[in-house]
Amino acid sequence: MLAGRKESKSTNLKRKGLEKALHQIEQAIKRPKPDASESDAAQNIISSLQDLLNRTQDNQLYSETEELSEDADRLHNPHSPHGVDTGDSLSLDDAENPLQLLARASDLQLPPAEVRSFHGRRTLEPSQPAAIPQNNNAEDDSSTAKLFFVPVKANLDLGPDMDPIELGLVTPDEAESLFTFFYQDLAHTRWGLDPVIHTASFVRSQSAFLFTSIMAAAALFLPSAAALSKRLSRHCKSLAQMVITKRFRSVEIVLAFMVNVPWMAHGNYLGDDDTCSYIAMALTIALDLSLNKIVLPSTSFDNGVIRRLSKAECIDAKRAMHMDGFDNVDPNSEWGQRLLRRRERTWIALFVLERGSWEKLHGSPNFSHHARDGPMNSMAALRRNLKVKSSCDNYQVTDAGSEAAQSFRIKTMIESFYDRWYETWGPAIGEELTQGKAYSLPPYVEILVTHTRLSTYGGVINHPTAPLEVKRFFRAAGLSSALNVMRAAIQGESRLKSMPNNTVIMIAFAACSALSLSVVPTDTRSSLAPSVRNLIEETAGVLERIGATPSHRNGASVLYGRYLRQLVRRGSENQSVPRMPTEANLRSPSAFGGCGALPPMSQPSFSPLFWSEPLQFSAMSDGQIIDAVNRAGITFGTGVPDVPLDDLMSWDWLDIGNATDFGF
């Protein structure tokens, strides 16, 4: 007994600062029936804790530096939970966030039953703030404070006034049928869902918004479900407003906002819909629930990644389960692991949709748990920063040799990045064409990859200090990419019946880029221009057919298809009037960021090839299109290279210089 007391005393001596204060609070709470003096002591400890929090903020830089070095040792064994004391008393959960730390301290003060009771009351009347007692009763004041400082937890959007089955909008059998159709025909375009977890019964028990959203999306593509689609879509919109107003939050609500984005009905004009607000709400709720944090112990990241993480970037598995409302589920069980992976999967899907940076997730997760995760992870990896813009920013014209070297370096940077991506993800998600040598990507993924490549080239083309050789080379590469985006859409039409709105925008962007890049002012007789216009006409037809099937879909792609036809007609009319650049159209050397005069250009010794008939780009492979563009002389060596591409754009809504804005 004496030895145990000495060991306890020794352990207490090791505790310092905030950790010591929290330990004292915990011990005080464990004592039965405290008297008045003990209550006063506990209140003094809480006051001391708040003072320490203020000092922590003043020394935040020092604390973060110390924490990084400590976490490297503590996380050497990634299976050690945060709560285990490794002998380092300076590290503390949520030290970077005083509000979270106060809420965590409230975990010790408030019994679990009382926490659940408080959350239940807040769910019933979320928009009514608790009234602060206007009296001098210290006990009531303390109780109110304890009820206020509670940790964030899921607040489910459930109830008979929200459930579509209870409201008579759909029957249980219809719900099961719609869920089956969604996973068979639509889930490949809306990542983040796990069909093993997100069954109709589970989703119904977690979120009326997600339950209705999945069924509404499925009904939108069923020819015989026009009336059902209208009922579910209206209810879905009302649930979205209810979630926002009453501040419901859960992982499934984040997924619900994302499920609604791909096929959202268009407004009266471009951008007149709820896409941005839905993504913003999804991101807000995801951060509230700490979906951006790595769950420890982790089965998705290797030890090397885990060692580099600070405590602020991680969350304990048990705490994550508590936040989601699964306190009775063992995090180490198969079901518990699936529930935890659903958090990580939702976060990755959200940032792929929101053009997020994969760097925020610290590395590539090992999501071999479900085949559907491959395309999602491949797109997340593709969102890495190629640092092309910074390379051009740092470029200075000194001599011809340095320009050639810089040009080669930037070309290699981009090309090697995409080559590595294809080597990694082609075998993982592609369909094998030849024995282990070539793979065909799914049409959605191929469009996304090629569009991202086009965006990369577009940024280099228009950068004011990009080397001239880089601009020439990537105008041809940009045209090839634009043509390949449309080629992939035409060839994959049968597999693109559920084309989401962001893919439609990518295809329309590629069409406008191709129109600009296929003709330059000094070469109005380019042999590729008629072929490009024919390809855009075919692409417009694909968009119109997809958006009008079934008849009640009313997809936005119909409008984009009609718009592309107008652009082709306008482009054809402009081609009939030869335009030569004037001195006023040429960009002066000062426009290139003060880099000085451009070096003289040498004219190529070859002449571009001209075909008697337009090329059928839609029937070619990507390699054949690249070869045709290069043979046609669209390297722009014969053009005026310092005419900005923006001046060639006749359409105001799209600017290739801001191509990354369309990288959903």
XYZ file of C-alpha atoms in Angstrom:
664
model
C 0.000 0.000 0.000
C 2.812 2.361 0.919
C 4.676 1.526 -2.290
C 1.589 2.293 -4.344
C 1.199 5.634 -2.582
C 4.815 6.546 -3.301
C 4.398 5.618 -6.961
C 1.281 7.785 -7.211
C 3.094 10.689 -5.582
C 6.027 10.283 -7.977
C 3.643 10.323 -10.946
C 1.978 13.492 -9.676
C 5.347 15.230 -9.390
C 5.971 14.609 -13.093
C 2.830 16.491 -14.077
C 3.245 20.176 -14.805
C 1.218 23.143 -15.942
C -2.094 22.433 -17.647
C -1.771 18.677 -17.389
C -1.349 18.935 -13.623
C -4.400 21.200 -13.356
C -6.527 18.824 -15.388
C -5.364 15.897 -13.254
C -6.338 17.753 -10.094
C -9.787 18.460 -11.505
C -10.228 14.804 -12.381
C -9.209 13.671 -8.905
C -11.510 16.213 -7.282
C -14.469 14.999 -9.319
C -13.801 11.388 -8.380
C -14.095 12.172 -4.660
C -17.624 11.378 -3.400
C -19.804 14.125 -1.940
C -17.362 17.001 -1.748
C -17.943 19.572 0.938
C -18.024 23.310 0.443
C -14.290 23.782 0.957
C -13.480 21.165 -1.669
C -15.860 22.827 -4.134
C -14.085 26.138 -3.593
C -10.759 24.424 -4.219
C -12.037 22.951 -7.469
C -13.232 26.367 -8.618
C -9.805 27.817 -7.810
C -8.206 25.104 -9.934
C -10.482 25.957 -12.851
C -9.554 29.628 -12.533
C -5.885 28.683 -12.523
C -6.464 26.586 -15.620
C -7.945 29.537 -17.480
C -4.964 31.700 -16.478
C -2.631 29.035 -17.797
C -4.541 29.032 -21.071
C -3.848 32.739 -21.513
C -0.153 32.162 -20.886
C -0.184 29.288 -23.369
C -1.403 31.626 -26.085
C 1.424 34.076 -25.342
C 4.005 31.305 -25.717
C 2.342 29.527 -28.633
C 5.401 29.568 -30.880
C 7.591 27.985 -28.204
C 4.953 25.367 -27.401
C 4.519 24.346 -31.036
C 8.282 23.948 -31.481
C 8.539 21.781 -28.394
C 5.515 19.747 -29.398
C 6.929 18.849 -32.801
C 10.056 17.333 -31.280
C 8.086 15.524 -28.599
C 5.529 14.099 -31.006
C 8.263 12.512 -33.091
C 9.247 10.380 -30.099
C 5.737 9.770 -28.854
C 4.460 8.729 -32.268
C 7.341 6.367 -32.939
C 4.836 3.682 -32.032
C 1.719 4.772 -33.969
C -0.501 2.455 -31.968
C 0.037 4.404 -28.747
C -3.047 6.503 -27.934
C -2.736 10.153 -26.993
C -3.650 9.456 -23.416
C -0.539 7.380 -22.658
C 2.157 9.301 -20.772
C 5.521 8.635 -22.380
C 7.396 10.664 -19.797
C 6.992 13.941 -21.643
C 4.784 16.249 -19.613
C 4.782 19.261 -21.933
C 2.603 17.778 -24.674
C -1.115 18.369 -24.288
C -4.101 17.678 -26.517
C -5.781 20.753 -28.016
C -3.160 23.118 -26.546
C -3.372 25.152 -29.766
C -7.112 25.709 -29.327
C -8.195 27.162 -25.961
C -11.895 26.616 -26.673
C -11.335 22.940 -27.413
C -9.208 22.650 -24.295
C -11.948 24.154 -22.130
C -14.448 21.759 -23.677
C -12.112 18.848 -22.953
C -11.832 19.966 -19.352
C -15.634 19.963 -19.255
C -15.529 16.248 -20.082
C -14.159 15.727 -16.582
C -16.720 17.948 -14.887
C -19.874 16.729 -16.597
C -21.082 13.114 -16.198
C -21.693 11.308 -19.545
C -25.426 11.031 -18.878
C -25.621 14.783 -18.313
C -23.706 15.458 -21.535
C -26.127 13.289 -23.493
C -29.050 15.033 -21.829
C -27.663 18.437 -22.782
C -27.129 17.391 -26.404
C -30.669 16.064 -26.481
C -32.100 19.356 -25.290
C -29.984 21.282 -27.768
C -31.227 19.062 -30.613
C -34.849 19.823 -29.810
C -34.336 23.586 -29.741
C -31.007 24.320 -31.420
C -31.844 27.894 -32.349
C -32.814 28.870 -28.798
C -29.735 29.748 -26.709
C -29.778 28.784 -23.066
C -30.726 31.712 -20.864
C -28.043 32.771 -18.398
C -29.462 32.938 -14.848
C -29.660 36.502 -13.596
C -29.125 35.737 -9.905
C -26.358 35.286 -7.435
C -26.784 31.530 -7.029
C -23.231 30.236 -7.482
C -24.436 26.663 -7.932
C -26.735 27.583 -10.842
C -24.006 29.676 -12.475
C -21.574 26.776 -12.262
C -24.113 24.378 -13.768
C -24.780 26.724 -16.690
C -21.072 27.066 -17.408
C -20.627 23.298 -17.336
C -23.475 22.816 -19.796
C -22.001 25.419 -22.141
C -18.433 24.063 -22.327
C -19.178 20.659 -23.797
C -17.154 18.987 -26.554
C -18.389 19.077 -30.147
C -20.522 16.101 -31.031
C -22.709 14.986 -33.912
C -26.165 16.551 -33.923
C -28.322 14.295 -36.092
C -31.033 15.530 -38.440
C -33.689 12.993 -37.495
C -37.370 13.147 -36.699
C -40.805 12.282 -38.104
C -41.039 15.712 -39.720
C -37.851 15.026 -41.710
C -37.943 11.313 -42.542
C -39.258 10.878 -46.137
C -40.778 7.479 -45.303
C -42.649 8.869 -42.298
C -43.887 11.728 -44.475
C -45.187 9.301 -47.100
C -42.887 10.497 -49.880
C -41.434 7.044 -50.490
C -41.993 3.476 -49.286
C -39.309 1.293 -47.627
C -39.185 -0.971 -50.689
C -38.747 2.019 -52.994
C -35.958 3.292 -50.746
C -34.066 -0.005 -50.988
C -34.514 -0.048 -54.761
C -33.257 3.527 -55.142
C -30.197 2.830 -52.990
C -29.372 -0.236 -55.088
C -29.611 1.802 -58.293
C -27.451 4.569 -56.821
C -24.573 2.238 -55.950
C -24.770 0.387 -59.253
C -25.053 3.352 -61.609
C -24.148 6.608 -59.864
C -21.694 6.053 -57.006
C -18.695 5.960 -59.357
C -19.176 9.699 -59.946
C -19.794 10.666 -56.309
C -16.965 9.446 -54.121
C -16.955 9.200 -50.331
C -19.674 6.614 -49.668
C -19.085 3.056 -48.462
C -21.898 0.725 -49.630
C -21.167 -1.642 -46.747
C -21.793 1.109 -44.187
C -24.177 3.438 -45.970
C -27.064 1.067 -46.493
C -30.599 2.411 -46.601
C -31.282 1.416 -42.989
C -28.026 2.862 -41.614
C -28.332 6.141 -43.502
C -31.943 6.524 -42.415
C -30.845 6.150 -38.784
C -28.122 8.806 -39.171
C -29.321 11.549 -41.528
C -32.639 12.329 -43.189
C -30.759 14.732 -45.481
C -28.389 12.069 -46.845
C -31.188 9.483 -46.975
C -33.289 11.799 -49.131
C -30.333 13.043 -51.218
C -29.285 9.563 -52.341
C -32.847 8.642 -53.306
C -33.397 11.962 -55.107
C -30.204 11.476 -57.116
C -31.244 7.962 -58.116
C -34.770 9.015 -59.085
C -33.328 11.742 -61.310
C -31.945 9.084 -63.675
C -34.896 6.663 -63.677
C -37.230 7.296 -66.639
C -40.286 6.070 -64.715
C -39.615 8.131 -61.573
C -40.348 11.677 -62.727
C -42.979 12.398 -60.067
C -40.947 10.718 -57.321
C -37.881 12.694 -58.369
C -39.759 15.975 -58.035
C -41.086 15.091 -54.562
C -37.719 13.973 -53.236
C -35.848 16.924 -54.754
C -38.171 19.436 -53.094
C -37.874 17.674 -49.743
C -34.097 17.566 -50.156
C -33.929 21.347 -50.567
C -36.061 21.916 -47.478
C -33.844 19.562 -45.456
C -30.738 21.445 -46.583
C -32.193 24.693 -45.260
C -33.231 22.970 -42.037
C -29.715 21.608 -41.527
C -28.233 25.068 -41.988
C -30.793 26.839 -39.798
C -30.815 24.343 -36.925
C -27.086 23.628 -37.131
C -27.306 19.868 -37.453
C -23.944 18.216 -38.088
C -22.618 14.737 -38.733
C -20.349 12.915 -41.156
C -23.421 11.866 -43.115
C -24.566 15.487 -43.463
C -21.194 16.343 -45.018
C -21.743 13.507 -47.496
C -25.279 14.738 -48.168
C -24.088 18.173 -49.251
C -21.543 16.534 -51.563
C -24.099 14.125 -53.063
C -26.255 17.101 -54.095
C -23.482 18.984 -55.910
C -22.860 16.858 -59.060
C -26.401 16.987 -60.460
C -27.658 20.245 -58.987
C -30.275 21.965 -61.124
C -29.010 25.020 -62.978
C -30.302 28.468 -62.112
C -31.360 31.325 -64.340
C -27.778 32.147 -65.296
C -24.254 30.760 -64.972
C -23.308 30.290 -61.327
C -26.861 30.813 -60.081
C -27.079 27.682 -57.917
C -26.150 26.445 -54.444
C -22.907 24.667 -55.333
C -20.607 27.067 -53.483
C -22.820 27.328 -50.396
C -23.215 23.543 -50.193
C -19.466 22.972 -50.396
C -18.866 25.700 -47.816
C -21.351 24.112 -45.401
C -19.815 20.682 -45.922
C -16.364 22.066 -45.164
C -17.583 23.913 -42.063
C -19.213 20.821 -40.583
C -16.232 18.647 -41.493
C -13.862 20.938 -39.607
C -16.233 21.104 -36.632
C -16.123 17.304 -36.421
C -12.320 17.186 -36.902
C -12.553 15.157 -40.105
C -9.308 16.821 -41.185
C -7.412 15.070 -38.388
C -5.659 11.723 -38.705
C -7.252 9.033 -36.533
C -4.761 7.245 -34.290
C -3.942 4.419 -34.245
C -4.040 4.642 -38.042
C -4.457 1.841 -40.559
C -4.316 4.191 -43.556
C -0.925 5.909 -43.129
C 2.512 4.396 -42.657
C 4.708 5.020 -39.633
C 6.912 7.519 -41.467
C 3.963 9.837 -42.048
C 2.649 9.393 -38.517
C 5.991 10.389 -36.952
C 5.909 13.759 -38.735
C 2.506 14.726 -37.369
C 1.915 17.054 -34.457
C -0.722 16.296 -31.867
C -2.969 19.027 -33.279
C -3.201 17.091 -36.546
C -4.403 13.871 -34.918
C -7.423 12.619 -33.027
C -7.718 9.555 -30.840
C -9.954 6.812 -32.239
C -12.144 6.664 -29.136
C -12.641 10.420 -29.157
C -13.587 10.313 -32.847
C -16.126 7.573 -32.172
C -17.558 9.621 -29.303
C -17.915 12.689 -31.528
C -19.820 10.623 -34.100
C -22.117 9.147 -31.442
C -20.743 5.595 -31.514
C -19.550 5.343 -27.906
C -20.544 1.679 -27.672
C -18.537 0.602 -30.740
C -15.019 -0.765 -30.233
C -12.645 1.270 -32.469
C -10.508 -1.841 -33.015
C -13.403 -3.975 -34.253
C -14.076 -4.416 -37.964
C -17.182 -2.235 -37.731
C -15.310 0.374 -35.732
C -12.499 0.492 -38.310
C -15.017 0.994 -41.105
C -16.683 3.831 -39.225
C -13.315 5.515 -38.688
C -12.290 5.084 -42.330
C -15.565 6.670 -43.376
C -14.343 9.872 -41.667
C -11.075 9.864 -43.623
C -12.809 8.923 -46.861
C -15.305 11.758 -46.474
C -12.532 14.288 -45.886
C -10.572 13.181 -48.958
C -13.677 13.243 -51.159
C -14.548 16.725 -49.924
C -11.169 18.181 -50.759
C -11.076 16.532 -54.161
C -14.426 18.182 -54.840
C -13.370 21.531 -53.411
C -10.049 21.605 -55.336
C -8.315 20.963 -52.036
C -4.583 20.444 -51.591
C -3.492 16.881 -50.961
C -0.602 18.271 -48.987
C -3.018 18.954 -46.120
C -3.462 15.208 -45.736
C 0.282 14.667 -45.327
C 0.653 11.797 -47.794
C -1.051 9.022 -49.690
C -3.327 6.835 -47.568
C -3.438 3.087 -47.935
C -7.116 2.714 -48.806
C -7.015 -0.799 -50.170
C -10.169 -1.584 -48.222
C -12.586 -0.878 -51.069
C -12.202 -0.804 -54.846
C -14.232 2.408 -55.103
C -11.520 4.340 -53.276
C -8.980 4.024 -56.117
C -10.292 6.761 -58.445
C -10.869 9.111 -55.498
C -7.331 8.670 -54.180
C -5.844 9.007 -57.656
C -7.534 12.386 -58.064
C -6.379 13.479 -54.620
C -2.793 12.634 -55.555
C -3.212 14.562 -58.809
C -3.982 17.776 -56.904
C -0.376 18.192 -55.781
C 1.262 21.538 -56.441
C 3.620 21.224 -59.406
C 5.353 24.492 -58.467
C 5.315 25.546 -62.109
C 4.157 29.063 -61.321
C 6.959 29.642 -58.810
C 9.500 28.369 -61.339
C 8.265 30.934 -63.843
C 8.148 33.644 -61.166
C 11.808 33.044 -60.358
C 12.864 33.001 -64.002
C 15.121 35.817 -65.221
C 16.383 36.247 -68.780
C 20.186 36.191 -68.769
C 21.303 34.359 -71.850
C 19.987 31.912 -74.405
C 21.593 28.971 -72.648
C 19.825 29.606 -69.354
C 16.493 30.006 -71.156
C 16.886 26.637 -72.821
C 17.837 25.028 -69.522
C 14.880 26.606 -67.722
C 12.556 25.542 -70.517
C 13.741 21.963 -70.325
C 13.462 21.925 -66.535
C 9.842 23.121 -66.505
C 8.857 20.718 -69.272
C 10.468 17.862 -67.392
C 8.823 18.899 -64.122
C 5.329 18.664 -65.595
C 5.830 15.672 -67.846
C 7.559 13.570 -65.189
C 4.805 14.330 -62.683
C 2.081 13.020 -64.981
C 4.228 10.078 -66.061
C 4.624 9.047 -62.422
C 0.911 9.437 -61.858
C 0.079 7.154 -64.792
C 2.643 4.585 -63.668
C 1.147 4.518 -60.172
C -2.564 4.718 -60.851
C -2.928 3.248 -64.338
C -2.561 -0.361 -63.141
C -4.591 0.372 -59.994
C -7.740 1.843 -61.539
C -7.374 1.338 -65.308
C -8.587 -1.395 -67.603
C -5.769 -3.442 -69.105
C -5.453 -3.077 -72.882
C -2.296 -5.105 -73.479
C -0.538 -7.636 -71.298
C 0.611 -5.470 -68.391
C 1.761 -2.607 -70.626
C -1.149 -0.257 -71.354
C -4.238 0.689 -69.388
C -7.396 2.566 -70.264
C -8.645 4.905 -67.555
C -12.369 5.189 -66.768
C -13.798 8.079 -68.828
C -14.514 10.269 -65.783
C -10.970 9.873 -64.511
C -9.469 10.379 -67.966
C -11.366 13.650 -68.393
C -10.273 14.849 -64.949
C -6.628 13.980 -65.551
C -6.471 15.516 -69.012
C -8.309 18.632 -67.876
C -5.837 19.064 -65.010
C -3.025 18.717 -67.519
C -4.638 21.358 -69.727
C -4.921 23.683 -66.726
C -1.237 23.192 -65.977
C -0.241 24.033 -69.536
C -2.569 27.031 -69.585
C -0.858 28.487 -66.538
C 2.534 28.238 -68.217
C 1.287 29.654 -71.527
C 0.053 32.912 -70.034
C 2.554 33.461 -67.249
C 4.243 36.845 -67.890
C 7.778 35.617 -67.118
C 7.560 32.081 -68.494
C 10.420 31.298 -70.904
C 9.467 31.722 -74.544
C 10.370 28.157 -75.432
C 8.051 26.920 -72.699
C 5.177 28.970 -74.089
C 5.694 27.623 -77.599
C 5.943 24.022 -76.519
C 2.964 24.062 -74.189
C 0.631 25.808 -76.595
C 0.874 22.656 -78.661
C 0.607 20.471 -75.560
C -2.370 22.504 -74.352
C -4.180 22.051 -77.662
C -3.530 18.313 -77.566
C -4.935 18.115 -74.039
C -8.031 20.130 -74.947
C -8.746 17.868 -77.908
C -8.212 14.767 -75.784
C -10.725 15.954 -73.171
C -13.412 16.166 -75.855
C -12.289 12.914 -77.468
C -12.642 11.113 -74.117
C -16.150 12.540 -73.653
C -17.290 11.404 -77.099
C -15.775 7.934 -76.897
C -17.051 7.405 -73.349
C -20.606 8.700 -73.876
C -22.207 5.357 -73.005
C -20.447 5.411 -69.612
C -21.090 9.095 -68.923
C -24.872 9.001 -68.559
C -24.619 10.446 -65.042
C -22.100 13.138 -65.973
C -21.789 15.636 -63.080
C -21.865 19.383 -63.627
C -18.174 19.919 -62.893
C -17.231 17.456 -65.653
C -19.492 19.381 -68.032
C -17.618 22.585 -67.187
C -14.272 20.885 -67.814
C -15.409 19.730 -71.258
C -16.760 23.174 -72.183
C -13.518 24.746 -71.006
C -11.541 22.352 -73.204
C -13.682 23.295 -76.207
C -13.064 27.025 -75.723
C -9.350 26.398 -75.234
C -9.163 24.359 -78.428
C -10.904 27.094 -80.412
C -8.354 29.635 -79.207
C -5.286 27.457 -79.601
C -6.085 26.019 -83.028
C -5.862 29.404 -84.754
C -3.490 32.326 -84.210
C -3.776 35.783 -85.828
C -0.902 35.220 -88.255
C -2.087 31.781 -89.362
C -5.784 31.929 -90.154
C -5.339 29.082 -92.675
C -4.434 26.525 -89.995
C -5.464 23.106 -91.261
C -6.574 22.008 -87.799
C -9.260 24.659 -87.322
C -11.996 22.838 -89.312
C -11.159 19.575 -87.561
C -11.372 21.235 -84.154
C -14.747 22.783 -84.979
C -16.083 19.391 -86.065
C -14.914 17.846 -82.792
C -16.636 20.576 -80.783
C -19.873 20.010 -82.716
C -19.715 16.315 -81.815
C -18.996 17.185 -78.190
C -21.964 19.555 -78.061
C -24.218 16.747 -79.256
C -22.964 14.463 -76.480
C -23.633 17.103 -73.820
C -27.141 17.771 -75.114
C -28.075 14.091 -75.207
C -26.726 13.349 -71.729
C -28.449 16.349 -70.141
C -31.816 15.451 -71.671
C -31.848 11.789 -70.578
C -34.237 10.976 -68.993
C -36.672 13.699 -69.973
C -37.184 15.025 -66.428
C -33.462 15.444 -65.715
C -33.140 18.975 -67.163
C -29.351 18.782 -66.890
C -27.084 21.796 -67.177
C -25.076 20.046 -69.904
C -27.877 20.828 -72.382
C -27.189 24.549 -71.997
C -23.444 24.037 -72.336
C -23.956 21.999 -75.501
C -26.054 24.732 -77.077
C -23.505 27.321 -76.052
C -20.664 25.394 -77.709
C -22.612 25.279 -80.968
C -22.928 29.066 -80.853
C -19.192 29.394 -80.252
C -18.410 27.226 -83.268
C -20.673 29.305 -85.495
C -19.135 32.517 -84.196
C -15.655 31.111 -84.705
C -16.476 30.118 -88.274
C -17.702 33.638 -89.024
C -14.542 35.151 -87.566
C -12.411 32.838 -89.687
C -13.900 34.283 -92.865
C -12.380 37.696 -92.061
C -8.545 37.572 -92.103
C -6.971 39.343 -89.142
C -3.385 40.484 -89.032
C -1.748 41.661 -85.824
C -0.998 45.334 -85.588
C 1.710 46.990 -83.611
C -0.837 47.856 -80.923
C -1.665 44.179 -80.473
C 1.900 43.174 -79.723
C 2.996 42.998 -76.111
C 5.880 45.259 -75.191
C 8.929 43.920 -73.337
C 7.851 45.789 -70.191
C 4.783 43.572 -69.998
C 7.015 40.631 -69.126
C 7.737 41.730 -65.594
C 10.775 43.831 -66.425
C 12.777 40.881 -67.694
C 14.063 42.857 -70.640
C 13.689 42.390 -74.370
C 12.907 38.931 -75.669
C 15.632 37.163 -77.639
C 15.171 37.026 -81.410
C 13.262 34.033 -82.720
C 14.466 31.754 -85.439
C 11.891 30.665 -88.003
C 11.475 26.896 -88.372
C 12.700 25.344 -91.591
C 9.596 23.189 -92.057
C 6.132 24.099 -93.280
C 2.977 22.965 -91.479
C 1.117 20.062 -93.032
C -2.331 20.644 -94.488
C -4.970 17.948 -94.925
C -7.516 18.008 -97.709
C -10.223 16.661 -95.368
C -10.888 17.460 -91.695
C -9.391 14.994 -89.245
C -11.710 12.749 -87.240
C -10.285 13.490 -83.801
C -13.133 11.656 -82.082
C -11.952 8.361 -83.589
C -8.287 8.818 -82.619
C -6.330 7.813 -79.557
C -4.619 10.361 -77.339
C -1.242 9.584 -78.901
C -2.592 10.027 -82.420
C -4.018 13.432 -81.525
C -0.683 14.568 -80.077
C 1.090 13.415 -83.237
C -1.419 15.186 -85.500
C -1.039 18.464 -83.608
C 2.753 18.309 -83.767
C 2.738 17.487 -87.476
C 0.401 20.396 -88.175
C 2.987 22.826 -86.894
C 0.905 24.134 -83.984
C 4.053 24.659 -81.981
C 3.463 28.317 -82.923
C 7.007 28.779 -84.109
C 5.630 30.720 -87.086
C 3.360 32.897 -84.976
C 4.020 35.955 -82.884
C 4.814 34.375 -79.488
C 4.441 37.500 -77.386
C 0.776 37.988 -78.264
C -0.989 36.912 -75.061
C -3.457 34.103 -75.434
C -6.043 36.183 -73.570
C -6.204 38.494 -76.603
C -7.187 35.538 -78.783
C -10.153 34.676 -76.591
C -13.396 36.018 -78.008
C -15.522 34.718 -75.125
C -15.660 36.512 -71.803
C -16.865 33.748 -69.506
C -13.719 31.632 -69.739
C -10.061 32.603 -69.478
C -7.388 29.967 -69.881
C -5.101 32.047 -67.695
C -7.372 31.193 -64.768
C -7.708 27.562 -65.723
C -7.135 26.232 -62.231
C -10.367 27.880 -61.102
C -12.192 25.042 -62.836
C -10.176 22.233 -61.171
C -12.927 20.757 -59.003
